[in-house]
Short mmCIF file of N, CA, C and O and ligand atoms in Angstrom, two decimals:
data_model
loop_
_atom_site.label_atom_id
_atom_site.label_comp_id
_atom_site.label_asym_id
_atom_site.label_seq_id
_atom_site.Cartn_x
_atom_site.Cartn_y
_atom_site.Cartn_z
N MET W 231 8.34 -126.36 -14.28
CA MET W 231 7.98 -126.40 -12.85
C MET W 231 9.23 -126.28 -11.99
O MET W 231 10.22 -126.96 -12.22
N ALA W 232 9.21 -125.39 -11.03
CA ALA W 232 10.36 -125.21 -10.13
C ALA W 232 10.54 -126.46 -9.27
O ALA W 232 9.57 -127.12 -8.93
N ASN W 233 11.78 -126.80 -8.98
CA ASN W 233 11.97 -127.97 -8.14
C ASN W 233 11.71 -127.64 -6.67
O ASN W 233 11.64 -126.49 -6.28
N THR W 234 11.59 -128.69 -5.86
CA THR W 234 11.16 -128.48 -4.47
C THR W 234 12.19 -127.74 -3.63
O THR W 234 11.83 -126.95 -2.79
N ALA W 235 13.48 -128.00 -3.91
CA ALA W 235 14.53 -127.31 -3.14
C ALA W 235 14.40 -125.81 -3.34
O ALA W 235 14.53 -125.03 -2.39
N GLU W 236 14.12 -125.42 -4.56
CA GLU W 236 13.99 -124.00 -4.86
C GLU W 236 12.77 -123.43 -4.16
O GLU W 236 12.81 -122.33 -3.61
N GLN W 237 11.70 -124.18 -4.17
CA GLN W 237 10.49 -123.71 -3.52
C GLN W 237 10.71 -123.53 -2.02
O GLN W 237 10.23 -122.56 -1.43
N GLN W 238 11.44 -124.47 -1.44
CA GLN W 238 11.72 -124.36 -0.01
C GLN W 238 12.58 -123.16 0.28
O GLN W 238 12.39 -122.47 1.26
N ARG W 239 13.54 -122.89 -0.61
CA ARG W 239 14.40 -121.76 -0.45
C ARG W 239 13.64 -120.45 -0.48
O ARG W 239 14.06 -119.46 0.08
N GLU W 240 12.55 -120.44 -1.22
CA GLU W 240 11.78 -119.21 -1.33
C GLU W 240 10.86 -119.00 -0.14
O GLU W 240 10.08 -118.07 -0.09
N ARG W 241 10.95 -119.92 0.79
CA ARG W 241 10.15 -119.76 2.00
C ARG W 241 11.05 -119.40 3.15
O ARG W 241 12.17 -119.84 3.25
N PHE W 242 10.52 -118.60 4.02
CA PHE W 242 11.26 -118.20 5.20
C PHE W 242 10.38 -118.49 6.39
O PHE W 242 9.26 -118.01 6.48
N THR W 243 10.85 -119.32 7.30
CA THR W 243 9.95 -119.79 8.35
C THR W 243 10.33 -119.28 9.74
O THR W 243 9.60 -119.46 10.69
N ASN W 244 11.47 -118.64 9.82
CA ASN W 244 12.02 -118.27 11.11
C ASN W 244 11.53 -116.89 11.59
O ASN W 244 12.26 -115.93 11.64
N PHE W 245 10.24 -116.77 11.90
CA PHE W 245 9.69 -115.48 12.30
C PHE W 245 8.50 -115.66 13.23
O PHE W 245 7.94 -116.75 13.32
N THR W 246 8.13 -114.61 13.89
CA THR W 246 6.91 -114.61 14.70
C THR W 246 5.78 -114.04 13.84
O THR W 246 5.90 -112.93 13.34
N PRO W 247 4.69 -114.77 13.65
CA PRO W 247 3.59 -114.26 12.83
C PRO W 247 3.06 -112.94 13.36
O PRO W 247 3.00 -112.73 14.57
N TYR W 248 2.70 -112.08 12.44
CA TYR W 248 2.21 -110.75 12.81
C TYR W 248 0.78 -110.84 13.34
O TYR W 248 -0.08 -111.47 12.74
N GLU W 249 0.56 -110.20 14.50
CA GLU W 249 -0.79 -110.14 15.06
C GLU W 249 -1.35 -108.76 14.80
O GLU W 249 -0.83 -107.76 15.30
N MET W 250 -2.42 -108.68 14.03
CA MET W 250 -3.04 -107.38 13.77
C MET W 250 -3.74 -106.87 15.02
O MET W 250 -4.43 -107.62 15.69
N LYS W 251 -3.52 -105.58 15.29
CA LYS W 251 -4.23 -104.99 16.43
C LYS W 251 -5.67 -104.71 16.01
O LYS W 251 -5.98 -104.67 14.83
N LYS W 252 -6.50 -104.50 17.04
CA LYS W 252 -7.91 -104.21 16.75
C LYS W 252 -8.03 -102.93 15.92
O LYS W 252 -7.44 -101.91 16.27
N GLY W 253 -8.75 -103.02 14.82
CA GLY W 253 -8.97 -101.83 14.00
C GLY W 253 -7.77 -101.41 13.17
O GLY W 253 -7.78 -100.36 12.53
N GLU W 254 -6.73 -102.24 13.21
CA GLU W 254 -5.53 -101.89 12.44
C GLU W 254 -5.76 -102.06 10.94
O GLU W 254 -6.40 -103.00 10.49
N GLU W 255 -5.24 -101.12 10.19
CA GLU W 255 -5.38 -101.16 8.74
C GLU W 255 -4.37 -102.14 8.14
O GLU W 255 -3.26 -102.28 8.65
N TYR W 256 -4.78 -102.78 7.06
CA TYR W 256 -3.86 -103.66 6.32
C TYR W 256 -2.68 -102.82 5.81
O TYR W 256 -2.89 -101.73 5.29
N MET W 257 -1.48 -103.34 5.99
CA MET W 257 -0.25 -102.65 5.61
C MET W 257 -0.09 -101.30 6.31
O MET W 257 0.27 -100.29 5.70
N SER W 258 -0.38 -101.31 7.60
CA SER W 258 -0.07 -100.16 8.45
C SER W 258 1.45 -100.04 8.55
O SER W 258 2.17 -100.95 8.15
N ASP W 259 1.93 -98.94 9.11
CA ASP W 259 3.38 -98.77 9.24
C ASP W 259 4.01 -99.92 10.03
O ASP W 259 5.06 -100.43 9.66
N ASP W 260 3.35 -100.32 11.12
CA ASP W 260 3.86 -101.43 11.93
C ASP W 260 3.98 -102.70 11.11
O ASP W 260 4.95 -103.46 11.21
N MET W 261 2.97 -102.93 10.31
CA MET W 261 2.94 -104.16 9.51
C MET W 261 4.04 -104.11 8.45
O MET W 261 4.75 -105.09 8.24
N LEU W 262 4.20 -102.97 7.82
CA LEU W 262 5.27 -102.82 6.82
C LEU W 262 6.63 -103.06 7.47
O LEU W 262 7.49 -103.74 6.89
N GLN W 263 6.81 -102.53 8.68
CA GLN W 263 8.08 -102.73 9.38
C GLN W 263 8.30 -104.20 9.72
O GLN W 263 9.43 -104.69 9.66
N HIS W 264 7.22 -104.88 10.07
CA HIS W 264 7.31 -106.30 10.36
C HIS W 264 7.85 -107.05 9.15
O HIS W 264 8.77 -107.86 9.26
N PHE W 265 7.30 -106.77 7.98
CA PHE W 265 7.73 -107.48 6.77
C PHE W 265 9.13 -107.05 6.35
O PHE W 265 9.91 -107.87 5.86
N LYS W 266 9.44 -105.80 6.56
CA LYS W 266 10.78 -105.35 6.22
C LYS W 266 11.82 -106.07 7.08
O LYS W 266 12.83 -106.56 6.57
N GLY W 267 11.54 -106.17 8.39
CA GLY W 267 12.44 -106.87 9.29
C GLY W 267 12.61 -108.32 8.90
O GLY W 267 13.71 -108.86 8.89
N LEU W 268 11.50 -108.92 8.52
CA LEU W 268 11.51 -110.32 8.10
C LEU W 268 12.37 -110.51 6.84
O LEU W 268 13.17 -111.45 6.75
N LEU W 269 12.23 -109.61 5.89
CA LEU W 269 12.99 -109.70 4.65
C LEU W 269 14.48 -109.46 4.89
O LEU W 269 15.34 -110.15 4.33
N LEU W 270 14.79 -108.52 5.77
CA LEU W 270 16.20 -108.23 6.08
C LEU W 270 16.87 -109.42 6.74
O LEU W 270 18.01 -109.77 6.44
N GLN W 271 16.13 -110.06 7.64
CA GLN W 271 16.66 -111.23 8.34
C GLN W 271 16.89 -112.39 7.36
O GLN W 271 17.90 -113.08 7.40
N TRP W 272 15.94 -112.54 6.47
CA TRP W 272 16.03 -113.60 5.45
C TRP W 272 17.24 -113.36 4.56
O TRP W 272 18.03 -114.26 4.28
N LYS W 273 17.41 -112.11 4.14
CA LYS W 273 18.54 -111.74 3.29
C LYS W 273 19.86 -112.04 4.00
O LYS W 273 20.78 -112.60 3.41
N GLN W 274 19.92 -111.67 5.28
CA GLN W 274 21.11 -111.93 6.08
C GLN W 274 21.47 -113.41 6.07
O GLN W 274 22.61 -113.80 5.83
N GLU W 275 20.47 -114.25 6.29
CA GLU W 275 20.70 -115.69 6.32
C GLU W 275 21.19 -116.21 4.98
O GLU W 275 22.07 -117.06 4.90
N LEU W 276 20.60 -115.70 3.91
CA LEU W 276 21.02 -116.12 2.57
C LEU W 276 22.46 -115.70 2.28
O LEU W 276 23.23 -116.47 1.70
N MET W 277 22.80 -114.50 2.71
CA MET W 277 24.16 -114.02 2.45
C MET W 277 25.18 -114.84 3.22
O MET W 277 26.27 -115.11 2.72
N GLU W 278 24.83 -115.22 4.43
CA GLU W 278 25.73 -116.09 5.21
C GLU W 278 25.89 -117.43 4.51
O GLU W 278 26.98 -118.01 4.50
N GLU W 279 24.82 -117.92 3.93
CA GLU W 279 24.87 -119.19 3.22
C GLU W 279 25.78 -119.10 2.00
O GLU W 279 26.57 -119.99 1.73
N VAL W 280 25.68 -118.00 1.26
CA VAL W 280 26.55 -117.78 0.11
C VAL W 280 28.01 -117.76 0.55
O VAL W 280 28.87 -118.38 -0.07
N ASP W 281 28.28 -117.07 1.66
CA ASP W 281 29.62 -117.02 2.22
C ASP W 281 30.15 -118.40 2.56
O ASP W 281 31.27 -118.74 2.23
N ARG W 282 29.32 -119.17 3.24
CA ARG W 282 29.71 -120.51 3.65
C ARG W 282 30.08 -121.36 2.44
O ARG W 282 31.08 -122.05 2.44
N THR W 283 29.26 -121.28 1.39
CA THR W 283 29.52 -122.06 0.18
C THR W 283 30.86 -121.68 -0.42
O THR W 283 31.64 -122.53 -0.82
N MET W 284 31.14 -120.38 -0.45
CA MET W 284 32.40 -119.93 -1.03
C MET W 284 33.59 -120.45 -0.26
O MET W 284 34.55 -120.93 -0.84
N HIS W 285 33.54 -120.37 1.05
CA HIS W 285 34.63 -120.86 1.88
C HIS W 285 34.83 -122.35 1.66
O HIS W 285 35.94 -122.83 1.50
N HIS W 286 33.72 -123.04 1.65
CA HIS W 286 33.75 -124.49 1.46
C HIS W 286 34.45 -124.84 0.16
O HIS W 286 35.28 -125.74 0.10
N MET W 287 34.14 -124.09 -0.90
CA MET W 287 34.75 -124.36 -2.20
C MET W 287 36.23 -124.05 -2.20
O MET W 287 37.03 -124.77 -2.77
N GLN W 288 36.61 -122.96 -1.55
CA GLN W 288 38.03 -122.60 -1.50
C GLN W 288 38.84 -123.62 -0.72
O GLN W 288 39.94 -123.98 -1.10
N GLU W 289 38.26 -124.10 0.38
CA GLU W 289 38.96 -125.09 1.19
C GLU W 289 39.15 -126.39 0.43
O GLU W 289 40.18 -127.03 0.51
N ASP W 290 38.12 -126.78 -0.30
CA ASP W 290 38.16 -128.07 -0.99
C ASP W 290 39.01 -128.05 -2.24
O ASP W 290 39.53 -129.08 -2.67
N ALA W 291 39.16 -126.90 -2.85
CA ALA W 291 39.72 -126.80 -4.20
C ALA W 291 41.07 -127.49 -4.34
O ALA W 291 41.35 -128.11 -5.37
N ALA W 292 41.92 -127.41 -3.34
CA ALA W 292 43.29 -127.92 -3.48
C ALA W 292 43.44 -129.38 -3.03
O ALA W 292 44.50 -129.97 -3.18
N ASN W 293 42.38 -129.95 -2.53
CA ASN W 293 42.53 -131.23 -1.82
C ASN W 293 42.56 -132.50 -2.66
O ASN W 293 42.81 -133.57 -2.15
N TYR W 294 42.29 -132.38 -3.97
CA TYR W 294 42.22 -133.59 -4.77
C TYR W 294 43.27 -133.64 -5.86
O TYR W 294 43.33 -132.75 -6.70
N ALA W 295 44.08 -134.67 -5.88
CA ALA W 295 45.08 -134.84 -6.93
C ALA W 295 44.59 -135.85 -7.96
O ALA W 295 44.87 -135.72 -9.15
N ASP W 296 43.86 -136.85 -7.51
CA ASP W 296 43.34 -137.90 -8.40
C ASP W 296 42.30 -137.33 -9.38
O ASP W 296 41.37 -136.67 -8.96
N PRO W 297 42.47 -137.61 -10.70
CA PRO W 297 41.55 -137.04 -11.70
C PRO W 297 40.08 -137.42 -11.49
O PRO W 297 39.20 -136.60 -11.72
N SER W 298 39.83 -138.65 -11.06
CA SER W 298 38.42 -139.05 -10.87
C SER W 298 37.81 -138.32 -9.68
O SER W 298 36.64 -137.95 -9.69
N ASP W 299 38.62 -138.09 -8.66
CA ASP W 299 38.16 -137.28 -7.53
C ASP W 299 37.83 -135.87 -8.00
O ASP W 299 36.86 -135.27 -7.58
N ARG W 300 38.71 -135.40 -8.89
CA ARG W 300 38.51 -134.04 -9.38
C ARG W 300 37.20 -133.91 -10.17
O ARG W 300 36.52 -132.90 -10.08
N ALA W 301 36.89 -134.94 -10.93
CA ALA W 301 35.64 -134.92 -11.71
C ALA W 301 34.43 -134.82 -10.79
O ALA W 301 33.52 -134.03 -11.01
N THR W 302 34.45 -135.63 -9.74
CA THR W 302 33.36 -135.59 -8.77
C THR W 302 33.28 -134.22 -8.13
O THR W 302 32.21 -133.66 -7.94
N GLN W 303 34.46 -133.69 -7.86
CA GLN W 303 34.51 -132.39 -7.21
C GLN W 303 33.95 -131.30 -8.12
O GLN W 303 33.23 -130.41 -7.68
N GLU W 304 34.26 -131.41 -9.40
CA GLU W 304 33.75 -130.42 -10.34
C GLU W 304 32.23 -130.46 -10.41
O GLU W 304 31.58 -129.42 -10.50
N GLU W 305 31.70 -131.65 -10.37
CA GLU W 305 30.25 -131.79 -10.36
C GLU W 305 29.66 -131.11 -9.13
O GLU W 305 28.69 -130.37 -9.23
N GLU W 306 30.27 -131.38 -8.01
CA GLU W 306 29.82 -130.77 -6.76
C GLU W 306 29.87 -129.25 -6.84
O GLU W 306 28.95 -128.56 -6.43
N PHE W 307 30.98 -128.77 -7.39
CA PHE W 307 31.15 -127.32 -7.50
C PHE W 307 30.09 -126.69 -8.39
O PHE W 307 29.55 -125.64 -8.07
N SER W 308 29.82 -127.33 -9.51
CA SER W 308 28.85 -126.71 -10.42
C SER W 308 27.46 -126.70 -9.78
O SER W 308 26.68 -125.78 -9.99
N LEU W 309 27.20 -127.72 -8.97
CA LEU W 309 25.94 -127.74 -8.23
C LEU W 309 25.89 -126.58 -7.23
O LEU W 309 24.88 -125.88 -7.11
N GLU W 310 26.99 -126.39 -6.54
CA GLU W 310 27.05 -125.32 -5.56
C GLU W 310 26.96 -123.95 -6.22
O GLU W 310 26.36 -123.03 -5.68
N LEU W 311 27.56 -123.84 -7.39
CA LEU W 311 27.49 -122.57 -8.11
C LEU W 311 26.07 -122.26 -8.52
O LEU W 311 25.63 -121.12 -8.46
N ARG W 312 25.35 -123.29 -8.94
CA ARG W 312 23.94 -123.09 -9.31
C ARG W 312 23.13 -122.64 -8.10
O ARG W 312 22.29 -121.75 -8.19
N THR W 313 23.40 -123.29 -6.97
CA THR W 313 22.71 -122.92 -5.74
C THR W 313 22.99 -121.47 -5.38
O THR W 313 22.10 -120.69 -5.05
N ARG W 314 24.26 -121.09 -5.50
CA ARG W 314 24.63 -119.72 -5.19
C ARG W 314 23.96 -118.73 -6.12
O ARG W 314 23.56 -117.65 -5.72
N ASP W 315 23.87 -119.11 -7.38
CA ASP W 315 23.22 -118.27 -8.37
C ASP W 315 21.76 -118.03 -8.00
O ASP W 315 21.25 -116.92 -8.08
N ARG W 316 21.09 -119.12 -7.58
CA ARG W 316 19.70 -119.00 -7.15
C ARG W 316 19.58 -118.09 -5.94
O ARG W 316 18.68 -117.27 -5.85
N GLU W 317 20.53 -118.26 -5.00
CA GLU W 317 20.49 -117.44 -3.79
C GLU W 317 20.70 -115.96 -4.13
O GLU W 317 20.04 -115.09 -3.58
N ARG W 318 21.62 -115.70 -5.05
CA ARG W 318 21.85 -114.31 -5.46
C ARG W 318 20.60 -113.71 -6.07
O ARG W 318 20.25 -112.57 -5.80
N LYS W 319 19.93 -114.49 -6.93
CA LYS W 319 18.71 -114.00 -7.56
C LYS W 319 17.65 -113.70 -6.50
O LYS W 319 16.94 -112.71 -6.60
N LEU W 320 17.57 -114.60 -5.52
CA LEU W 320 16.59 -114.42 -4.46
C LEU W 320 16.91 -113.16 -3.64
O LEU W 320 16.01 -112.40 -3.28
N ILE W 321 18.19 -112.95 -3.38
CA ILE W 321 18.61 -111.75 -2.64
C ILE W 321 18.20 -110.50 -3.42
O ILE W 321 17.71 -109.53 -2.84
N LYS W 322 18.37 -110.53 -4.73
CA LYS W 322 17.96 -109.40 -5.57
C LYS W 322 16.46 -109.15 -5.44
O LYS W 322 16.00 -108.02 -5.37
N LYS W 323 15.72 -110.26 -5.46
CA LYS W 323 14.26 -110.16 -5.34
C LYS W 323 13.88 -109.58 -3.98
O LYS W 323 12.95 -108.78 -3.88
N ILE W 324 14.60 -109.98 -2.95
CA ILE W 324 14.34 -109.46 -1.61
C ILE W 324 14.63 -107.96 -1.57
O ILE W 324 13.84 -107.18 -1.04
N ASP W 325 15.74 -107.54 -2.19
CA ASP W 325 16.07 -106.11 -2.24
C ASP W 325 14.97 -105.32 -2.92
O ASP W 325 14.58 -104.24 -2.46
N LYS W 326 14.47 -105.86 -4.02
CA LYS W 326 13.40 -105.19 -4.76
C LYS W 326 12.16 -105.06 -3.87
O LYS W 326 11.48 -104.04 -3.88
N THR W 327 11.88 -106.12 -3.13
CA THR W 327 10.70 -106.12 -2.27
C THR W 327 10.84 -105.09 -1.15
O THR W 327 9.90 -104.36 -0.84
N ILE W 328 12.05 -105.02 -0.56
CA ILE W 328 12.30 -104.02 0.49
C ILE W 328 12.11 -102.61 -0.06
O ILE W 328 11.54 -101.74 0.58
N ASP W 329 12.56 -102.43 -1.30
CA ASP W 329 12.39 -101.15 -1.98
C ASP W 329 10.91 -100.78 -2.10
O ASP W 329 10.51 -99.64 -1.91
N ARG W 330 10.10 -101.78 -2.42
CA ARG W 330 8.65 -101.53 -2.54
C ARG W 330 8.03 -101.19 -1.19
O ARG W 330 7.12 -100.38 -1.12
N ILE W 331 8.52 -101.84 -0.14
CA ILE W 331 8.03 -101.51 1.20
C ILE W 331 8.35 -100.05 1.52
O ILE W 331 7.50 -99.30 2.00
N ASP W 332 9.58 -99.63 1.21
CA ASP W 332 9.98 -98.25 1.47
C ASP W 332 9.13 -97.25 0.68
O ASP W 332 8.93 -96.13 1.10
N LYS W 333 8.67 -97.70 -0.48
CA LYS W 333 7.83 -96.81 -1.30
C LYS W 333 6.35 -96.98 -0.98
O LYS W 333 5.49 -96.45 -1.69
N ASP W 334 6.07 -97.77 0.07
CA ASP W 334 4.69 -98.00 0.48
C ASP W 334 3.87 -98.64 -0.63
O ASP W 334 2.72 -98.29 -0.86
N ASP W 335 4.50 -99.56 -1.35
CA ASP W 335 3.84 -100.21 -2.47
C ASP W 335 3.99 -101.72 -2.26
O ASP W 335 4.59 -102.42 -3.06
N TYR W 336 3.46 -102.20 -1.15
CA TYR W 336 3.68 -103.60 -0.79
C TYR W 336 2.39 -104.23 -0.28
O TYR W 336 1.59 -103.57 0.38
N GLY W 337 2.20 -105.50 -0.61
CA GLY W 337 1.10 -106.26 -0.01
C GLY W 337 -0.15 -106.35 -0.86
O GLY W 337 -1.12 -107.00 -0.46
N PHE W 338 -0.14 -105.69 -2.03
CA PHE W 338 -1.31 -105.77 -2.90
C PHE W 338 -0.93 -106.44 -4.22
O PHE W 338 0.20 -106.31 -4.70
N CYS W 339 -1.89 -107.17 -4.76
CA CYS W 339 -1.64 -107.95 -5.97
C CYS W 339 -1.33 -107.04 -7.17
O CYS W 339 -2.05 -106.08 -7.43
N ASP W 340 -0.23 -107.34 -7.87
CA ASP W 340 0.16 -106.56 -9.05
C ASP W 340 -0.86 -106.68 -10.18
O ASP W 340 -0.97 -105.80 -11.02
N GLN W 341 -1.56 -107.80 -10.17
CA GLN W 341 -2.49 -108.06 -11.27
C GLN W 341 -3.87 -107.44 -11.04
O GLN W 341 -4.37 -106.71 -11.87
N CYS W 342 -4.45 -107.73 -9.88
CA CYS W 342 -5.84 -107.30 -9.67
C CYS W 342 -5.99 -106.30 -8.52
O CYS W 342 -7.07 -105.76 -8.31
N GLY W 343 -4.94 -106.08 -7.77
CA GLY W 343 -4.97 -105.04 -6.75
C GLY W 343 -5.54 -105.42 -5.39
O GLY W 343 -5.58 -104.58 -4.49
N VAL W 344 -5.98 -106.66 -5.20
CA VAL W 344 -6.52 -107.05 -3.89
C VAL W 344 -5.38 -107.25 -2.88
O VAL W 344 -4.22 -107.37 -3.26
N GLU W 345 -5.76 -107.28 -1.61
CA GLU W 345 -4.78 -107.56 -0.56
C GLU W 345 -4.23 -108.98 -0.73
O GLU W 345 -5.01 -109.92 -0.88
N ILE W 346 -2.93 -109.12 -0.72
CA ILE W 346 -2.34 -110.46 -0.84
C ILE W 346 -2.57 -111.23 0.46
O ILE W 346 -2.76 -112.44 0.46
N GLY W 347 -2.57 -110.51 1.57
CA GLY W 347 -2.86 -111.15 2.87
C GLY W 347 -1.61 -111.43 3.66
O GLY W 347 -0.60 -111.86 3.11
N THR W 348 -1.67 -111.19 4.98
CA THR W 348 -0.47 -111.33 5.81
C THR W 348 0.03 -112.77 5.86
O THR W 348 1.23 -113.01 5.83
N ARG W 349 -0.89 -113.75 5.94
CA ARG W 349 -0.42 -115.13 6.07
C ARG W 349 0.33 -115.59 4.82
O ARG W 349 1.35 -116.23 4.89
N ARG W 350 -0.22 -115.22 3.64
CA ARG W 350 0.45 -115.59 2.40
C ARG W 350 1.80 -114.87 2.29
O ARG W 350 2.79 -115.46 1.86
N LEU W 351 1.84 -113.63 2.70
CA LEU W 351 3.09 -112.88 2.60
C LEU W 351 4.13 -113.39 3.59
O LEU W 351 5.33 -113.35 3.32
N GLU W 352 3.67 -113.88 4.72
CA GLU W 352 4.62 -114.44 5.67
C GLU W 352 5.20 -115.74 5.15
O GLU W 352 6.37 -116.05 5.37
N ALA W 353 4.39 -116.51 4.43
CA ALA W 353 4.90 -117.74 3.83
C ALA W 353 5.80 -117.43 2.65
O ALA W 353 6.73 -118.16 2.33
N ARG W 354 5.53 -116.32 1.98
CA ARG W 354 6.28 -115.95 0.78
C ARG W 354 6.37 -114.43 0.69
O ARG W 354 5.62 -113.79 -0.07
N PRO W 355 7.30 -113.86 1.45
CA PRO W 355 7.33 -112.39 1.58
C PRO W 355 7.59 -111.65 0.27
O PRO W 355 7.33 -110.46 0.19
N THR W 356 8.12 -112.35 -0.74
CA THR W 356 8.39 -111.67 -2.00
C THR W 356 7.23 -111.79 -2.99
O THR W 356 7.35 -111.37 -4.14
N ALA W 357 6.11 -112.36 -2.55
CA ALA W 357 4.96 -112.54 -3.44
C ALA W 357 4.44 -111.20 -3.95
O ALA W 357 4.32 -110.24 -3.19
N THR W 358 4.14 -111.14 -5.25
CA THR W 358 3.58 -109.91 -5.81
C THR W 358 2.18 -110.16 -6.38
O THR W 358 1.54 -109.25 -6.88
N LEU W 359 1.73 -111.42 -6.30
CA LEU W 359 0.40 -111.75 -6.80
C LEU W 359 -0.43 -112.38 -5.69
O LEU W 359 0.11 -113.08 -4.83
N CYS W 360 -1.74 -112.16 -5.72
CA CYS W 360 -2.62 -112.85 -4.78
C CYS W 360 -2.70 -114.32 -5.20
O CYS W 360 -2.29 -114.68 -6.30
N ILE W 361 -3.23 -115.15 -4.33
CA ILE W 361 -3.21 -116.58 -4.60
C ILE W 361 -3.99 -116.93 -5.87
O ILE W 361 -3.60 -117.81 -6.63
N ASP W 362 -5.09 -116.22 -6.14
CA ASP W 362 -5.89 -116.49 -7.34
C ASP W 362 -5.11 -116.17 -8.62
O ASP W 362 -5.06 -116.98 -9.55
N CYS W 363 -4.52 -115.01 -8.66
CA CYS W 363 -3.76 -114.61 -9.84
C CYS W 363 -2.54 -115.51 -10.03
O CYS W 363 -2.17 -115.83 -11.16
N LYS W 364 -1.94 -115.90 -8.91
CA LYS W 364 -0.77 -116.79 -8.97
C LYS W 364 -1.17 -118.14 -9.56
O LYS W 364 -0.48 -118.68 -10.43
N THR W 365 -2.28 -118.68 -9.08
CA THR W 365 -2.76 -119.96 -9.57
C THR W 365 -3.04 -119.88 -11.07
O THR W 365 -2.65 -120.75 -11.85
N LEU W 366 -3.70 -118.80 -11.46
CA LEU W 366 -4.02 -118.59 -12.87
C LEU W 366 -2.75 -118.50 -13.71
O LEU W 366 -2.66 -119.11 -14.79
N ALA W 367 -1.77 -117.77 -13.21
CA ALA W 367 -0.50 -117.62 -13.93
C ALA W 367 0.18 -118.96 -14.11
O ALA W 367 0.76 -119.25 -15.16
N GLU W 368 0.09 -119.80 -13.06
CA GLU W 368 0.73 -121.12 -13.15
C GLU W 368 0.03 -122.01 -14.16
O GLU W 368 0.67 -122.78 -14.88
N ILE W 369 -1.29 -121.92 -14.22
CA ILE W 369 -2.04 -122.70 -15.20
C ILE W 369 -1.66 -122.26 -16.62
O ILE W 369 -1.38 -123.08 -17.48
N ARG W 370 -1.59 -120.96 -16.82
CA ARG W 370 -1.21 -120.43 -18.13
C ARG W 370 0.20 -120.88 -18.51
O ARG W 370 0.45 -121.24 -19.64
N GLU W 371 1.08 -120.83 -17.54
CA GLU W 371 2.47 -121.25 -17.76
C GLU W 371 2.51 -122.68 -18.26
O GLU W 371 3.23 -123.01 -19.19
N LYS W 372 1.73 -123.54 -17.62
CA LYS W 372 1.69 -124.95 -18.00
C LYS W 372 1.15 -125.11 -19.41
O LYS W 372 1.63 -125.92 -20.19
N GLN W 373 0.10 -124.33 -19.72
CA GLN W 373 -0.54 -124.47 -21.04
C GLN W 373 0.39 -124.00 -22.16
O GLN W 373 0.46 -124.63 -23.21
N THR W 374 1.10 -122.89 -21.94
CA THR W 374 1.97 -122.39 -22.98
C THR W 374 3.32 -123.09 -22.97
O THR W 374 4.08 -122.99 -23.91
N GLY W 375 3.57 -123.82 -21.88
CA GLY W 375 4.80 -124.62 -21.80
C GLY W 375 6.06 -123.81 -21.65
O GLY W 375 7.14 -124.26 -21.99
N ILE W 376 5.93 -122.59 -21.14
CA ILE W 376 7.12 -121.76 -20.91
C ILE W 376 7.77 -122.15 -19.58
O ILE W 376 7.08 -122.19 -18.59
ZN1 LIG C 164 -4.76 -110.89 -7.85
#
């Protein structure tokens, strides 16, 4: 089971929800652009975060002479490195998603082909499964213990 910090990281909340126009088709050009903009903004924020972490680590690196301080610092660093690793993976996932938008292959469930839905995609723009398939996948994951 993913931890909560990771789950929160996979959410992006800083956006204006998309309002469908009357008679507008699901995943119209406007809608695709909306999600692309959202993903680009999210990626930007993540990259700034990675930058901040790196600077923070460089600044701190020289500041401790005491061995016990250094041990604590190493722990902190390894935690930050893990966070950065997660952020990098997420950025990769965002890039892949943007690529799918460009190929007009976005917003439908990879498993069953139904519309994933704008609200779900806004909560999780990198989602590739509809909520039903996702729930099923999670149940299977738990049963097989992977
Ligand atoms: Zn599905």
